[in-house]
XYZ file of N, CA, C and O in Angstrom:
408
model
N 67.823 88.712 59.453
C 68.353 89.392 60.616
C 67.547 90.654 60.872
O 67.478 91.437 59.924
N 66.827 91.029 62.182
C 66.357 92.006 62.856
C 67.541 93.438 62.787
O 68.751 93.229 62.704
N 67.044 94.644 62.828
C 67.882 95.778 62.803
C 67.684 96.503 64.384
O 67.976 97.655 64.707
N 67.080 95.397 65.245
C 66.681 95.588 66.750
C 68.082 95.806 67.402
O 67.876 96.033 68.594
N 68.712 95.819 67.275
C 70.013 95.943 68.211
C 70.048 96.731 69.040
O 69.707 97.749 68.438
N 70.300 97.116 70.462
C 70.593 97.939 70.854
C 71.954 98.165 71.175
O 72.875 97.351 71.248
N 71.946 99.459 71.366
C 73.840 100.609 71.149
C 74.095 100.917 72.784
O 73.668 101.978 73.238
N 74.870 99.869 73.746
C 75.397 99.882 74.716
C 76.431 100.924 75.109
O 76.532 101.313 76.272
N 77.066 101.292 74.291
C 78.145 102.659 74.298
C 77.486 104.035 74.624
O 77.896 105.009 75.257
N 76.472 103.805 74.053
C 75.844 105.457 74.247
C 75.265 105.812 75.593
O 74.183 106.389 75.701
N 76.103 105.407 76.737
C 75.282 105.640 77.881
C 76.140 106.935 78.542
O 77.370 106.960 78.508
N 75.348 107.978 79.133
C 75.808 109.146 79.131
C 77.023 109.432 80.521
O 77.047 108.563 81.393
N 77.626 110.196 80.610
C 78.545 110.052 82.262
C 77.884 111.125 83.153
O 77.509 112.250 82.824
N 77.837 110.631 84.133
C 77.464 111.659 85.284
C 77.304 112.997 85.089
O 77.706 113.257 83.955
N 76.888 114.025 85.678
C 77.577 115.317 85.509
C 78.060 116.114 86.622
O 77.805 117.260 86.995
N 79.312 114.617 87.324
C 79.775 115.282 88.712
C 81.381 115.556 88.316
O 82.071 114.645 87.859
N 81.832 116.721 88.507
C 83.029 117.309 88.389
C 84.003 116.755 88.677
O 85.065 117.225 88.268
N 84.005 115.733 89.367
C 85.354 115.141 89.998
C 85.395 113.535 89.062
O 86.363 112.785 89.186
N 84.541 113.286 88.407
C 84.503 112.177 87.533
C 85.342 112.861 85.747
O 86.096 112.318 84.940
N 84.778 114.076 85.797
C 84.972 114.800 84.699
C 86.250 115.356 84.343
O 86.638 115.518 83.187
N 87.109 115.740 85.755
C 88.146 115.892 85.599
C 89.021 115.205 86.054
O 90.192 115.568 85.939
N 88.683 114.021 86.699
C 89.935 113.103 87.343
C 89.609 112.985 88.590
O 88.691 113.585 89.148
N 90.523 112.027 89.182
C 90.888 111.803 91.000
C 91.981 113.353 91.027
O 92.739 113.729 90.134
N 91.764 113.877 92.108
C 92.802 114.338 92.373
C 92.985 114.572 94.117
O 92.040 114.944 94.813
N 94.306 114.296 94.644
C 95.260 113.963 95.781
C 94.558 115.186 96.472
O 94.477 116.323 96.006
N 94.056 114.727 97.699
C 93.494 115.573 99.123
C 94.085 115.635 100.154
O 93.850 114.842 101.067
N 95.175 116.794 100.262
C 96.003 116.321 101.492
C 95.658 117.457 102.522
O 95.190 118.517 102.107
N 95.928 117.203 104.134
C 96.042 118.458 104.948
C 97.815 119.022 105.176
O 98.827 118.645 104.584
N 97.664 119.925 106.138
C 99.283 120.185 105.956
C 99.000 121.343 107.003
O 97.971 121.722 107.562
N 100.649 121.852 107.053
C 100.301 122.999 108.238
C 101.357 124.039 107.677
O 102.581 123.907 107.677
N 100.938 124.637 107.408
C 101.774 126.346 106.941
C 102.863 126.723 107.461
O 102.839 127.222 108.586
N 104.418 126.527 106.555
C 105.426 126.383 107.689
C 106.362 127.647 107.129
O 107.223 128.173 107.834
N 106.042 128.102 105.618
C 106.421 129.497 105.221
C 105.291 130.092 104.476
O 104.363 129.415 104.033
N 105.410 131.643 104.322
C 104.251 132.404 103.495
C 105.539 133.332 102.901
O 104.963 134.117 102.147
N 106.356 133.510 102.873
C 108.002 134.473 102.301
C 107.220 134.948 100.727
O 107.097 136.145 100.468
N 106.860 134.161 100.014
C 106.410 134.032 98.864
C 105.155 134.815 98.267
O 104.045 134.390 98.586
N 105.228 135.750 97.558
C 103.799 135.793 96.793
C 102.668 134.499 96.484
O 102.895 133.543 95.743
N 101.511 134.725 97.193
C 100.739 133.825 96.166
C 101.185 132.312 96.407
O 100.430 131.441 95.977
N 101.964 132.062 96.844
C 102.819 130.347 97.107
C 102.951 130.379 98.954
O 103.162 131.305 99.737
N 102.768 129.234 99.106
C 102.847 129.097 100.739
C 103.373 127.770 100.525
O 103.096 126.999 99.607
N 104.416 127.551 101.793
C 105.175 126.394 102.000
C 104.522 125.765 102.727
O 103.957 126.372 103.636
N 104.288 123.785 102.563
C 103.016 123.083 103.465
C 103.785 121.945 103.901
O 104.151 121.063 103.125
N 103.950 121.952 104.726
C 104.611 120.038 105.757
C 103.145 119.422 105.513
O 102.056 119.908 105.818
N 103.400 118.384 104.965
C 102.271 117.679 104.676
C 103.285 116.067 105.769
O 104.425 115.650 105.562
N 102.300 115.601 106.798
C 102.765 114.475 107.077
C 101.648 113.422 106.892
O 100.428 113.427 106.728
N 102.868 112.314 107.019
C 101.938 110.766 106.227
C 102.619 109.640 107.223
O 103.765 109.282 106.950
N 102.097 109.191 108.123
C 102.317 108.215 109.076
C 102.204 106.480 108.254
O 101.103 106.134 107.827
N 103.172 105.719 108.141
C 103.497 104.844 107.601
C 103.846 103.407 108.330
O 104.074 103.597 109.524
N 103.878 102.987 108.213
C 104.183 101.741 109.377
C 105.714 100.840 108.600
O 105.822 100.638 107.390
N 106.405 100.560 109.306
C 107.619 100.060 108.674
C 107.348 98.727 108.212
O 106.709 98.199 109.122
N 107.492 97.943 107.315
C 107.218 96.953 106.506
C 107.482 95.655 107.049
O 106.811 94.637 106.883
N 109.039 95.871 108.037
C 109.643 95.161 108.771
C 108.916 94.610 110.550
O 108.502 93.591 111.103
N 109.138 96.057 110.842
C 108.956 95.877 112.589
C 107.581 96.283 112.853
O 107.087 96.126 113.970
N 106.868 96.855 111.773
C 105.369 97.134 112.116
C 105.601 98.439 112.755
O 104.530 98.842 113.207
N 106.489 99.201 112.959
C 106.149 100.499 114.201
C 106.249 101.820 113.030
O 106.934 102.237 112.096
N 105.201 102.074 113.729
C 104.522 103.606 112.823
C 105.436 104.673 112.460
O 105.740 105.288 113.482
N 105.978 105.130 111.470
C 107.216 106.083 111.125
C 106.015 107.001 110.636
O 105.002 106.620 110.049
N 106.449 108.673 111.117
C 106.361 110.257 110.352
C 107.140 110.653 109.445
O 108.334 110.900 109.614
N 106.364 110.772 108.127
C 107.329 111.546 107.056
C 106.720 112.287 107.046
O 105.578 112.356 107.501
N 107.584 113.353 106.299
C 106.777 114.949 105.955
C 107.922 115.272 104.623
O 109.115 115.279 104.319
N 106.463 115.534 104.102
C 107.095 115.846 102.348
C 106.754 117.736 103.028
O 106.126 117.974 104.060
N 107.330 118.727 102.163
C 107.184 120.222 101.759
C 107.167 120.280 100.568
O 108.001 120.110 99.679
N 105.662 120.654 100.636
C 105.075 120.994 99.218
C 105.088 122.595 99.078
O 105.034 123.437 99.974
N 105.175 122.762 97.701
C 104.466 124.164 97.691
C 102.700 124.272 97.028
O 102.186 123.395 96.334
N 102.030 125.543 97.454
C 100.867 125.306 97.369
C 100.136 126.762 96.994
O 100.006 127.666 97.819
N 99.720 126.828 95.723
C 99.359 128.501 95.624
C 97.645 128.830 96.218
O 96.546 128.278 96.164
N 98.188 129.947 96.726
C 97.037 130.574 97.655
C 96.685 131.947 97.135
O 96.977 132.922 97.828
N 96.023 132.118 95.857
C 95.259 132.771 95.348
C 94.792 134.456 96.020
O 95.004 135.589 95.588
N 94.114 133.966 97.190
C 93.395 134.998 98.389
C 94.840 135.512 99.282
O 94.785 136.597 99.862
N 96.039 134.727 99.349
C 96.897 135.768 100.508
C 96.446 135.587 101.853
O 97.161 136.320 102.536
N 95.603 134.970 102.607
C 95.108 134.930 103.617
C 95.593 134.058 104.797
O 95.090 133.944 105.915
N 96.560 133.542 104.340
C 97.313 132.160 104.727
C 98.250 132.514 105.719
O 99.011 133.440 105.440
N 98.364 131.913 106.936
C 99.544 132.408 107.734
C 100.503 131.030 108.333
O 100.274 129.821 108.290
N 101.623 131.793 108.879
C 102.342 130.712 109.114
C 101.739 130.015 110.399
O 101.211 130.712 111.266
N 101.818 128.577 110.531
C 100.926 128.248 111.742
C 99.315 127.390 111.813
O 98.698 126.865 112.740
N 98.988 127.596 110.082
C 97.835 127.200 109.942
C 97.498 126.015 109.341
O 98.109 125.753 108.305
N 96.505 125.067 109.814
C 96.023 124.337 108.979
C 95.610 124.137 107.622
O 95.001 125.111 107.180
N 95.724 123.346 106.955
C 95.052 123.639 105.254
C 95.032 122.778 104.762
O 96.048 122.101 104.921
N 93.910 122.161 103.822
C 93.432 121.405 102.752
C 94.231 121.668 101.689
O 94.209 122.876 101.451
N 94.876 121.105 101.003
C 95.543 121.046 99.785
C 94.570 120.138 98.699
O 93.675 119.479 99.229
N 94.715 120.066 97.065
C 94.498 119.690 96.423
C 94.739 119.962 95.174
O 94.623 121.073 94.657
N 95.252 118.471 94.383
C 96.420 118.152 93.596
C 96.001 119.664 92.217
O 94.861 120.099 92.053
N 96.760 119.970 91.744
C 96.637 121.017 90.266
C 97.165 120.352 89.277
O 97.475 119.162 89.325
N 97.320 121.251 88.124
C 98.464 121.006 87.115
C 99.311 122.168 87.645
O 99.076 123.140 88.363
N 100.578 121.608 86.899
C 101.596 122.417 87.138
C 101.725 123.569 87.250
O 102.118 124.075 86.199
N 101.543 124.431 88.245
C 101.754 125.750 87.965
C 103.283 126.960 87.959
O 103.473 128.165 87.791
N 103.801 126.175 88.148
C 105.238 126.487 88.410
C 106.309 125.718 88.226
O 105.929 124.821 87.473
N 107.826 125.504 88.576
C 108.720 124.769 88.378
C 108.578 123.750 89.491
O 108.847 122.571 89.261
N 108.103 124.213 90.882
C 108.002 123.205 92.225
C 106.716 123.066 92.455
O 106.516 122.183 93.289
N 105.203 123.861 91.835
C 104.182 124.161 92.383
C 102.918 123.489 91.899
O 102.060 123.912 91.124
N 103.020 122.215 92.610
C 101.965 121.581 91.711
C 100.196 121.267 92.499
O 99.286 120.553 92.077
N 100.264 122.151 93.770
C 98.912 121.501 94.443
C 98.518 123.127 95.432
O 99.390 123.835 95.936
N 97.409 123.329 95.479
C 96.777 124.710 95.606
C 95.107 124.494 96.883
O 94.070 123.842 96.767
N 95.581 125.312 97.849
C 95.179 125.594 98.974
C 93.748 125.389 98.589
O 93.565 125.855 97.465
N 92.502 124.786 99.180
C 91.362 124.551 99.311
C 90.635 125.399 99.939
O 89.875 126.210 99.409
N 90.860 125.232 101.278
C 90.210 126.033 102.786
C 91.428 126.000 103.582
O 92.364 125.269 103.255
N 91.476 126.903 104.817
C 92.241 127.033 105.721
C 91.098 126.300 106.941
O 90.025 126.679 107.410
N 91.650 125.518 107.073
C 90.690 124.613 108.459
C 91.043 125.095 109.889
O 90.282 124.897 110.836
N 91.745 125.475 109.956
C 92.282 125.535 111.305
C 93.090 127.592 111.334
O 93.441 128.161 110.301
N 93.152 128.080 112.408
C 93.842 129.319 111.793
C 94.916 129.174 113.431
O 94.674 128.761 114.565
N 96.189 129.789 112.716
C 97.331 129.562 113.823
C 96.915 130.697 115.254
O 96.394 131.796 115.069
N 97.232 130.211 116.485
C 96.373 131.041 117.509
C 97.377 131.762 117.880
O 97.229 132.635 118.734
């Protein structure tokens, strides 16, 4: 027997950040409280189609979402994306503000 083998396992992973730490959930939303330090309240909606009749239903979950910078107003657009837990309700944290309330 030859000691030629080659070692298939040792192949290295990317070195792109989002492989490294996981998928994580990309949502938009629109700024519906700021009351809060540091936490902003987000209507995140998700258009669904009914299973039955086919006709398109709006849900809207309210997330909370920590905003680091304070810059956030009520009225505004925003990128969310998923965290670990940072709180008892606060599990997903402001990206960019895309849009600013006029």
């Amino acid at each position: 027997m030859s000691d030629t083998s080659t070692d298939s396992t040792t192949t290295t992973a990317p070195a792109d950040a989002s492989t490294e730490r996981g998928f994580r959930k990309v949502r938009e939303g629109l700024v519906i409280s700021e009351k809060m330090q540091k936490t902003v309240v987000v209507a995140v909606e998700d258009r669904v189609q009914h299973p039955l009749y086919g006709k398109t239903i709006r849900r809207t979950k309210r997330v909370k979402a920590h905003d680091e910078s304070g810059n956030v107003g009520v009225g505004d657009r925003v990128l969310l994306m998923e965290t670990r837990p940072l709180s008892a309700t606060k599990r997903w944290r402001v990206v960019q503000v895309l849009e600013k309330a006029k």
